[in-house]
Amino acid sequence: MALTQTKKLDTNTYELTVAVDAAKFNEGINKVFARDSKKIEVPGFRKGKAPKAMIEKLYGESVFFESAVEMLYPEAANEALVESGLQLVAQPKIDITTVSKEAGFTFTMVCVCRPEVKVSDYKGIEVERVVNAVTEEDVANRLKAMQERNARMADVEGRPAEMGDTVVFDFTGSVDGVEFEGGKAEGFSLELGSGQFIPGFEEQMVGKSIEEAFDVNVTFPEDYHAEELKGKEAVFKCLIHNIQKKELPELDDEFAKDVSEFDTLEALKADINAKMTEQSEKAADVDVENKLIDTVIEKMEAEIPEEMYENEIDNFMQDFEGRLASQGLNMDLYLQYTGMDKDSMRKTFREQAEKRVKIRLALEQIVKDENIVAPAEKIEEAYTQMAEQYKTDVENVKKAIPQEVIAEDVAVQMAVDMVKENAVIK
């Protein structure tokens, strides 16, 4: 194999010309013959016993060329890439240009490469750290949420349904007098005002009483997930069997004892305040880090290939598809219900993908500029954290993820820490 030419076609795009000599090519032809000859029938010979020269005479000299090229070019391509020193960000486009027994074969590889990156003035970045003070209203809202979680449902008697009530009812939906699939249920539980049903439905249940039959008239939205119902007027025949309302517990010392380890409401409030203050401090730290990284990106100079963004979008799509699968769903069903296609879905990840690529490029360049090397103890610590996260043994994580990958991630985080340590935080 020989890398005979490296030509720059465009920013981050190069064309490599690679030659595989005749000896190597003919060796490949012989290997293909040995592998495939058993499947070839030649008149006058038992199957698999015809000599190579006879097969070539019958089917043409090039009969084994394609398979030999397919066998040999991957190794030649890899050797050429190592020799060129290029860092690819996408699979190269291969084009076989010449093939012959006498000269071997040549091919070109169009390679899209990692861009040159420059990050300037990443030390001494000024950023404001804002800690949002916890107010009495914040504590009150947290207590209210605790009340909601500990509410009990009580049957309503002597009055019709109101917003906020939960009604148990039967319904049958129809369009133009014809019932439609999924439009019928018995004993369905619905909190009025939750927005669970299409607009206008829940409001029409207000004022209705137990065992009162009534109709609800609605129009399905134009963006409704079921194509056959979009924009259609529908009638739901309804019958309420039960009405319940939430009864919130009193906010007193007994409530504090029931929901926490504290004996008084004041002690519970103090604990809520302390925890929310701690959360606010952590949120301020995260905000500072995000601001610093955003500034680093602004200070980066790089012509980033589109392929890098597309690869990252691929990653987002795969992650999302994995999350759907964990819930027993698939991408096709999700797209059907949301009325999207894969192209529009990919667009939703575009901004996140661009930012993630830029962050990684900038921080990796800082790692290079600062000669940051991940120490062994930090790599081991990262493995341990991942093992705890996935509830498995450290050795299993080590088998699944190469050390150099973990080392790169650790070094990138060290670059973030370095930028933060050298920042002017007000």
Short mmCIF file of C-alpha atoms in Angstrom, two decimals, residues 378-401 406:
data_model
loop_
_atom_site.label_atom_id
_atom_site.label_comp_id
_atom_site.label_asym_id
_atom_site.label_seq_id
_atom_site.Cartn_x
_atom_site.Cartn_y
_atom_site.Cartn_z
CA LYS A 378 -9.42 10.64 38.40
CA ILE A 379 -9.95 8.06 35.66
CA GLU A 380 -10.59 5.39 38.29
CA GLU A 381 -12.96 7.74 40.11
CA ALA A 382 -14.90 8.31 36.87
CA TYR A 383 -15.23 4.55 36.33
CA THR A 384 -16.51 4.15 39.90
CA GLN A 385 -19.11 6.89 39.46
CA MET A 386 -20.35 5.32 36.24
CA ALA A 387 -20.59 1.92 37.90
CA GLU A 388 -22.69 3.41 40.70
CA GLN A 389 -24.87 5.24 38.19
CA TYR A 390 -25.61 2.10 36.20
CA LYS A 391 -25.65 -0.16 39.27
CA THR A 392 -22.99 -2.52 37.99
CA ASP A 393 -19.41 -3.56 38.73
CA VAL A 394 -16.51 -1.28 37.83
CA GLU A 395 -14.96 -4.08 35.78
CA ASN A 396 -18.09 -4.27 33.60
CA VAL A 397 -17.80 -0.55 32.87
CA LYS A 398 -14.13 -0.91 32.04
CA LYS A 399 -14.92 -3.67 29.57
CA ALA A 400 -17.61 -1.55 27.92
CA ILE A 401 -15.76 1.80 27.77
CA ILE A 406 -12.81 8.07 29.94
#
